[in-house]
Coordinates of C-alpha atoms in Angstrom, one line a residue:
M849 CA 0.0 0.0 0.0
K850 CA 1.7 3.2 -1.2
S851 CA -1.0 5.6 -0.1
F852 CA -4.1 5.6 2.2
I853 CA -6.9 8.0 1.6
N854 CA -10.1 6.1 0.8
V855 CA -11.6 2.8 1.8
Q856 CA -10.6 1.3 -1.5
D857 CA -6.9 1.6 -0.5
I858 CA -7.3 -0.8 2.4
G859 CA -8.3 -3.7 0.1
P860 CA -10.8 -6.4 1.1
L861 CA -12.6 -4.9 4.1
E862 CA -13.2 -8.2 6.0
K863 CA -9.4 -9.0 5.8
A864 CA -8.6 -5.5 7.1
M865 CA -11.1 -6.0 10.0
A866 CA -9.6 -9.4 10.9
E867 CA -6.2 -7.8 10.9
A868 CA -7.4 -5.0 13.2
F869 CA -8.7 -7.5 15.8
E870 CA -5.5 -9.5 15.5
I871 CA -3.4 -6.4 16.3
K872 CA -5.8 -5.4 19.1
N873 CA -5.1 -8.8 20.7
D874 CA -1.3 -8.3 20.4
R875 CA -0.3 -4.7 19.6
F876 CA 3.4 -5.5 19.5
K877 CA 3.2 -8.6 17.3
Y878 CA 4.7 -6.8 14.2
Q879 CA 7.2 -4.7 16.0
H880 CA 10.0 -6.1 13.9
L881 CA 8.5 -4.5 10.8
G882 CA 9.4 -0.9 11.9
K883 CA 12.9 -1.5 13.2
N884 CA 15.2 1.3 11.9
K885 CA 12.3 2.9 10.0
T886 CA 11.0 6.4 10.6
L887 CA 7.5 7.9 10.3
M888 CA 7.2 11.6 9.8
M889 CA 3.9 13.2 10.9
I890 CA 3.1 16.6 9.4
F891 CA 0.5 18.7 11.1
F892 CA -0.9 21.8 9.4
N893 CA -3.7 21.8 12.0
N894 CA -4.3 21.0 15.6
S895 CA -4.7 17.4 16.8
L896 CA -5.2 15.3 19.9
R897 CA -6.4 11.8 19.1
T898 CA -4.8 11.7 15.7
R899 CA -1.4 12.7 16.9
L900 CA -1.4 10.5 20.0
S901 CA -2.9 7.4 18.3
T902 CA -0.7 7.6 15.2
Q903 CA 2.5 8.0 17.2
K904 CA 1.5 5.2 19.5
A905 CA 0.7 2.9 16.6
A906 CA 4.1 3.6 15.0
M907 CA 5.9 3.0 18.2
N908 CA 4.0 -0.3 18.7
L909 CA 5.3 -1.3 15.3
G910 CA 8.9 -0.5 16.3
M911 CA 9.2 2.8 14.3
N912 CA 11.0 6.0 15.1
V913 CA 8.7 9.0 14.9
I914 CA 9.3 12.6 13.9
V915 CA 6.5 15.1 14.5
L916 CA 6.5 18.4 12.7
D917 CA 3.9 21.1 13.5
V918 CA 4.1 23.4 10.5
N919 CA 2.5 26.3 12.5
A920 CA 4.9 26.1 15.4
G921 CA 8.7 25.7 14.8
A922 CA 8.8 25.5 11.0
W923 CA 8.9 28.0 8.2
K924 CA 5.5 29.1 7.0
L925 CA 4.8 27.1 3.9
E926 CA 3.4 28.3 0.6
T927 CA 1.1 25.8 -1.1
E928 CA 0.1 27.6 -4.3
R929 CA 2.0 27.5 -7.6
G930 CA 2.9 30.6 -9.5
V931 CA 2.9 33.0 -6.7
I932 CA 5.4 35.8 -5.8
M933 CA 6.5 34.8 -2.3
D934 CA 6.8 38.3 -0.9
G935 CA 4.5 37.7 2.1
D936 CA 5.0 35.8 5.4
K937 CA 5.6 32.4 3.8
S938 CA 9.3 31.7 3.5
E939 CA 9.4 28.2 1.9
H940 CA 7.4 26.4 -0.7
L941 CA 6.0 23.0 -0.3
L942 CA 7.7 22.0 -3.6
E943 CA 11.1 22.3 -1.8
A944 CA 9.9 21.3 1.7
I945 CA 8.2 18.1 0.7
P946 CA 11.2 16.3 -1.0
V947 CA 13.4 17.5 1.9
M948 CA 11.0 15.9 4.4
G949 CA 11.1 12.7 2.3
C950 CA 14.9 12.6 2.8
Y951 CA 14.5 12.1 6.5
C952 CA 11.9 9.3 6.8
D953 CA 10.4 6.2 5.3
M954 CA 6.7 7.1 5.5
I955 CA 4.7 10.3 5.9
G956 CA 1.4 11.1 7.6
V957 CA -0.3 14.4 6.6
R958 CA -3.0 16.4 8.4
S959 CA -4.3 19.4 6.5
F960 CA -7.9 20.8 6.8
A961 CA -10.1 22.3 4.3
G962 CA -9.9 26.1 3.8
L963 CA -13.7 26.1 3.2
S964 CA -13.5 29.0 0.8
D965 CA -12.7 27.3 -2.5
R966 CA -14.5 24.0 -3.0
E967 CA -12.6 23.0 -6.1
Y968 CA -9.2 23.5 -4.3
D969 CA -10.3 21.6 -1.2
Y970 CA -11.9 18.6 -3.1
A971 CA -8.8 18.3 -5.3
E972 CA -6.9 17.5 -2.1
T973 CA -4.2 19.9 -3.3
V974 CA -1.9 19.7 -0.3
L975 CA -2.1 15.9 0.2
Q976 CA -1.6 15.2 -3.5
Q977 CA 1.6 17.3 -3.5
F978 CA 3.0 15.1 -0.7
I979 CA 2.1 12.0 -2.7
K980 CA 3.7 13.3 -5.9
Y981 CA 6.9 14.9 -4.5
S982 CA 7.9 13.1 -1.3
G983 CA 8.9 9.8 -2.9
K984 CA 7.5 8.1 0.2
P985 CA 4.3 6.2 1.1
V986 CA 1.8 8.8 2.4
F987 CA -1.4 8.4 4.5
A988 CA -4.1 10.8 5.4
M989 CA -4.4 11.9 9.0
E990 CA -7.4 14.0 8.0
T991 CA -7.4 16.1 5.0
A992 CA -9.6 18.7 3.3
T993 CA -12.2 16.0 2.4
V994 CA -11.5 12.7 4.2
H995 CA -10.5 11.2 7.5
P996 CA -10.1 7.5 6.8
L997 CA -8.3 6.5 10.0
Q998 CA -11.3 7.8 11.9
A999 CA -13.8 6.0 9.7
F1000 CA -11.8 2.7 10.0
A1001 CA -11.8 3.1 13.8
D1002 CA -15.5 3.8 13.7
L1003 CA -16.2 0.6 11.8
I1004 CA -14.0 -1.5 14.2
T1005 CA -16.0 0.0 17.1
I1006 CA -19.4 -0.9 15.5
K1007 CA -18.1 -4.4 14.8
E1008 CA -17.1 -4.8 18.5
Y1009 CA -20.4 -3.5 19.9
W1010 CA -22.8 -5.3 17.4
K1011 CA -23.5 -8.8 18.8
N1012 CA -26.3 -9.9 16.4
A1013 CA -24.4 -11.8 13.6
Q1014 CA -27.7 -12.7 11.9
Q1015 CA -28.8 -9.1 11.2
R1016 CA -27.2 -6.0 9.8
P1017 CA -27.1 -3.0 12.2
K1018 CA -28.9 0.2 11.3
V1019 CA -26.3 3.0 11.4
V1020 CA -27.4 6.6 11.2
L1021 CA -25.1 9.6 10.5
T1022 CA -26.9 12.7 11.8
W1023 CA -25.9 16.3 11.2
A1024 CA -26.0 18.4 14.4
P1025 CA -25.6 22.2 14.9
H1026 CA -22.3 23.9 15.6
C1027 CA -21.0 27.4 16.3
R1028 CA -18.2 27.2 13.7
A1029 CA -18.0 26.1 10.1
L1030 CA -16.5 22.7 10.0
P1031 CA -15.2 20.6 7.1
Q1032 CA -17.0 17.6 5.7
A1033 CA -14.0 15.2 6.1
V1034 CA -15.3 13.1 8.9
P1035 CA -18.9 12.6 7.5
N1036 CA -17.5 12.0 4.0
S1037 CA -15.2 9.2 5.2
F1038 CA -17.8 7.8 7.6
A1039 CA -20.3 7.6 4.7
E1040 CA -17.8 6.0 2.4
W1041 CA -16.8 3.3 4.9
M1042 CA -20.3 2.5 6.0
N1043 CA -21.3 2.1 2.3
A1044 CA -18.5 -0.4 2.0
A1045 CA -19.5 -2.3 5.1
D1046 CA -22.4 -4.7 5.7
V1047 CA -24.7 -2.2 7.5
D1048 CA -28.1 -0.5 6.9
F1049 CA -26.9 3.1 6.4
V1050 CA -28.9 6.3 6.7
V1051 CA -27.8 9.9 6.5
T1052 CA -30.0 12.6 7.9
H1053 CA -29.5 16.4 7.7
P1054 CA -31.3 19.6 6.9
K1055 CA -32.1 20.2 3.3
G1056 CA -29.2 21.9 1.5
Y1057 CA -26.5 20.0 3.6
E1058 CA -26.2 17.2 1.1
L1059 CA -22.7 15.6 1.1
D1060 CA -20.9 14.9 -2.1
P1061 CA -22.6 12.0 -4.0
K1062 CA -19.2 10.2 -4.4
F1063 CA -19.2 9.7 -0.6
V1064 CA -22.9 9.2 0.0
G1065 CA -23.1 6.5 -2.5
N1066 CA -26.2 4.3 -2.1
A1067 CA -27.0 5.5 1.5
R1068 CA -30.6 6.5 2.2
V1069 CA -30.8 10.2 2.8
E1070 CA -33.6 11.2 5.2
Y1071 CA -34.5 14.8 6.0
D1072 CA -36.8 13.9 8.8
Q1073 CA -34.4 13.2 11.7
K1074 CA -37.0 11.3 13.8
K1075 CA -37.8 9.0 11.0
A1076 CA -34.1 8.4 10.4
F1077 CA -33.5 7.5 14.1
E1078 CA -36.3 5.0 14.3
G1079 CA -34.9 1.6 14.9
A1080 CA -31.3 2.7 14.8
D1081 CA -28.6 0.7 16.5
F1082 CA -25.9 3.2 16.2
I1083 CA -26.2 7.0 16.1
Y1084 CA -23.1 8.9 14.8
A1085 CA -23.5 12.6 15.4
K1086 CA -21.4 15.1 13.5
N1087 CA -21.6 18.7 12.3
W1088 CA -20.4 19.8 8.9
S1089 CA -20.6 23.1 7.1
N1090 CA -22.6 23.4 3.9
P1091 CA -20.9 21.2 1.3
G1092 CA -22.1 23.4 -1.6
V1093 CA -23.5 20.5 -3.6
T1094 CA -26.9 22.0 -4.2
N1095 CA -25.7 25.6 -4.1
P1096 CA -21.9 26.1 -4.7
A1097 CA -22.1 29.7 -3.3
D1098 CA -22.9 28.2 0.1
Y1099 CA -19.8 26.1 0.3
G1100 CA -18.2 26.2 3.7
K1101 CA -20.9 28.4 5.2
I1102 CA -23.3 27.8 8.2
T1103 CA -26.7 27.9 6.5
C1104 CA -28.6 26.2 9.4
K1105 CA -28.4 26.6 13.2
D1106 CA -31.5 24.6 14.0
M1107 CA -31.0 23.4 17.6
S1108 CA -33.7 20.8 17.3
W1109 CA -31.1 18.6 15.6
T1110 CA -29.0 18.4 18.9
V1111 CA -28.9 14.8 20.0
D1112 CA -30.6 14.5 23.4
T1113 CA -32.4 11.8 25.4
E1114 CA -35.6 12.3 23.5
H1115 CA -33.8 11.7 20.2
M1116 CA -32.2 8.6 21.5
S1117 CA -35.6 7.3 22.7
W1118 CA -36.6 7.0 19.0
T1119 CA -33.9 4.4 18.4
N1120 CA -33.4 0.7 19.2
D1121 CA -31.5 1.5 22.4
A1122 CA -28.7 2.8 20.1
K1123 CA -25.1 3.4 20.9
F1124 CA -24.0 7.0 20.6
M1125 CA -20.8 7.8 18.6
H1126 CA -18.8 10.9 17.8
C1127 CA -15.2 11.4 16.6
L1128 CA -14.4 14.0 19.3
P1129 CA -13.7 16.7 20.2
V1130 CA -17.4 17.4 20.7
R1131 CA -19.2 20.6 21.7
R1132 CA -21.6 19.6 24.4
G1133 CA -25.0 21.3 24.3
L1134 CA -24.6 21.8 20.5
I1135 CA -23.9 18.4 19.1
V1136 CA -25.1 16.3 22.0
T1137 CA -26.4 16.8 25.6
D1138 CA -24.4 15.8 28.7
D1139 CA -26.9 13.0 29.6
V1140 CA -26.4 11.3 26.2
I1141 CA -22.6 11.5 25.9
E1142 CA -22.3 10.4 29.6
S1143 CA -24.8 7.6 29.3
K1144 CA -24.1 3.8 29.3
N1145 CA -24.8 3.8 25.6
S1146 CA -22.1 6.3 24.8
I1147 CA -19.1 4.6 23.2
V1148 CA -17.0 7.7 22.3
I1149 CA -14.1 6.6 24.4
P1150 CA -13.7 3.1 23.0
E1151 CA -14.2 4.6 19.6
A1152 CA -11.3 7.0 20.2
A1153 CA -9.1 4.1 21.6
N1154 CA -9.6 2.2 18.3
R1155 CA -7.8 5.0 16.5
E1156 CA -4.6 3.3 17.6
I1157 CA -5.8 0.1 16.0
S1158 CA -6.9 1.4 12.7
C1159 CA -3.7 3.3 12.3
S1160 CA -1.6 0.2 13.3
V1161 CA -3.2 -1.7 10.4
V1162 CA -2.5 1.1 7.9
I1163 CA 1.2 1.6 9.0
K1164 CA 1.7 -2.2 9.1
R1165 CA 0.5 -2.5 5.5
M1166 CA 2.8 0.3 4.4
L1167 CA 5.8 -1.2 6.2
E1168 CA 5.2 -4.5 4.5
A1169 CA 5.2 -2.8 1.1
L1170 CA 8.5 -1.0 1.6

């Protein structure tokens, strides 16, 4: 595996899931693979779970780890071609990336959407430059449009908590309000991975918040949140800003602040005693109420813990391909 961005990159999903549980049972089983190998983690944006889980996974696999926070301790990097660099950016990615590649065997990149230019964001401009110019295997630690390590961990968690092998679980991705404009990366990847899995998948959100069709796939889109929740086994709450699918001028904007979409006890009562999921960090009182996220059905912490496992599988696959 030379790059990891989408669910297709992981290969047969059942095999990847089996590998995940194998690693969870013995996290240091493949430590020999990473001996004398170095992972470089590049952060253009803040991180807690991604940074900690990825570094832990790499260490479990015997790797050395270099962490570079581009916004603290590095030259400010220009990402656009053809610009006159007379501003505050001292180095261009086209020089920085191959230099980074000289010091490592593998690169993880985290770079959020700017939410002002949909074409630029959905072209994954920053990530694609790392893939093209680093000369090293590259994986996404959340990008402008996807967060595959999170979605893989989400699927592992659903598999762990779903005990009825004779029936497909009903999984619902629900939009919830937020005070800031957030990217579509997490819901995009969650939708993509759920479509690839053996689940009954429903997406619910206000009209105008339609995700890109290439991620929604064959999922059922339901604008009535209560109807979507009925009989659900897993509720995945997440805000995203307007994706600009129905109206490109709305891309990256907050066009709905309807607090009735906040997941509370009444919302959860519509479900089949569903488990509550969220990628974290979460804004309590906006996305979800305290009583729901602190309830016995909240699995946000085990979900976060599985980030170490999903990342271990990805790094292992890349080490095996070196």
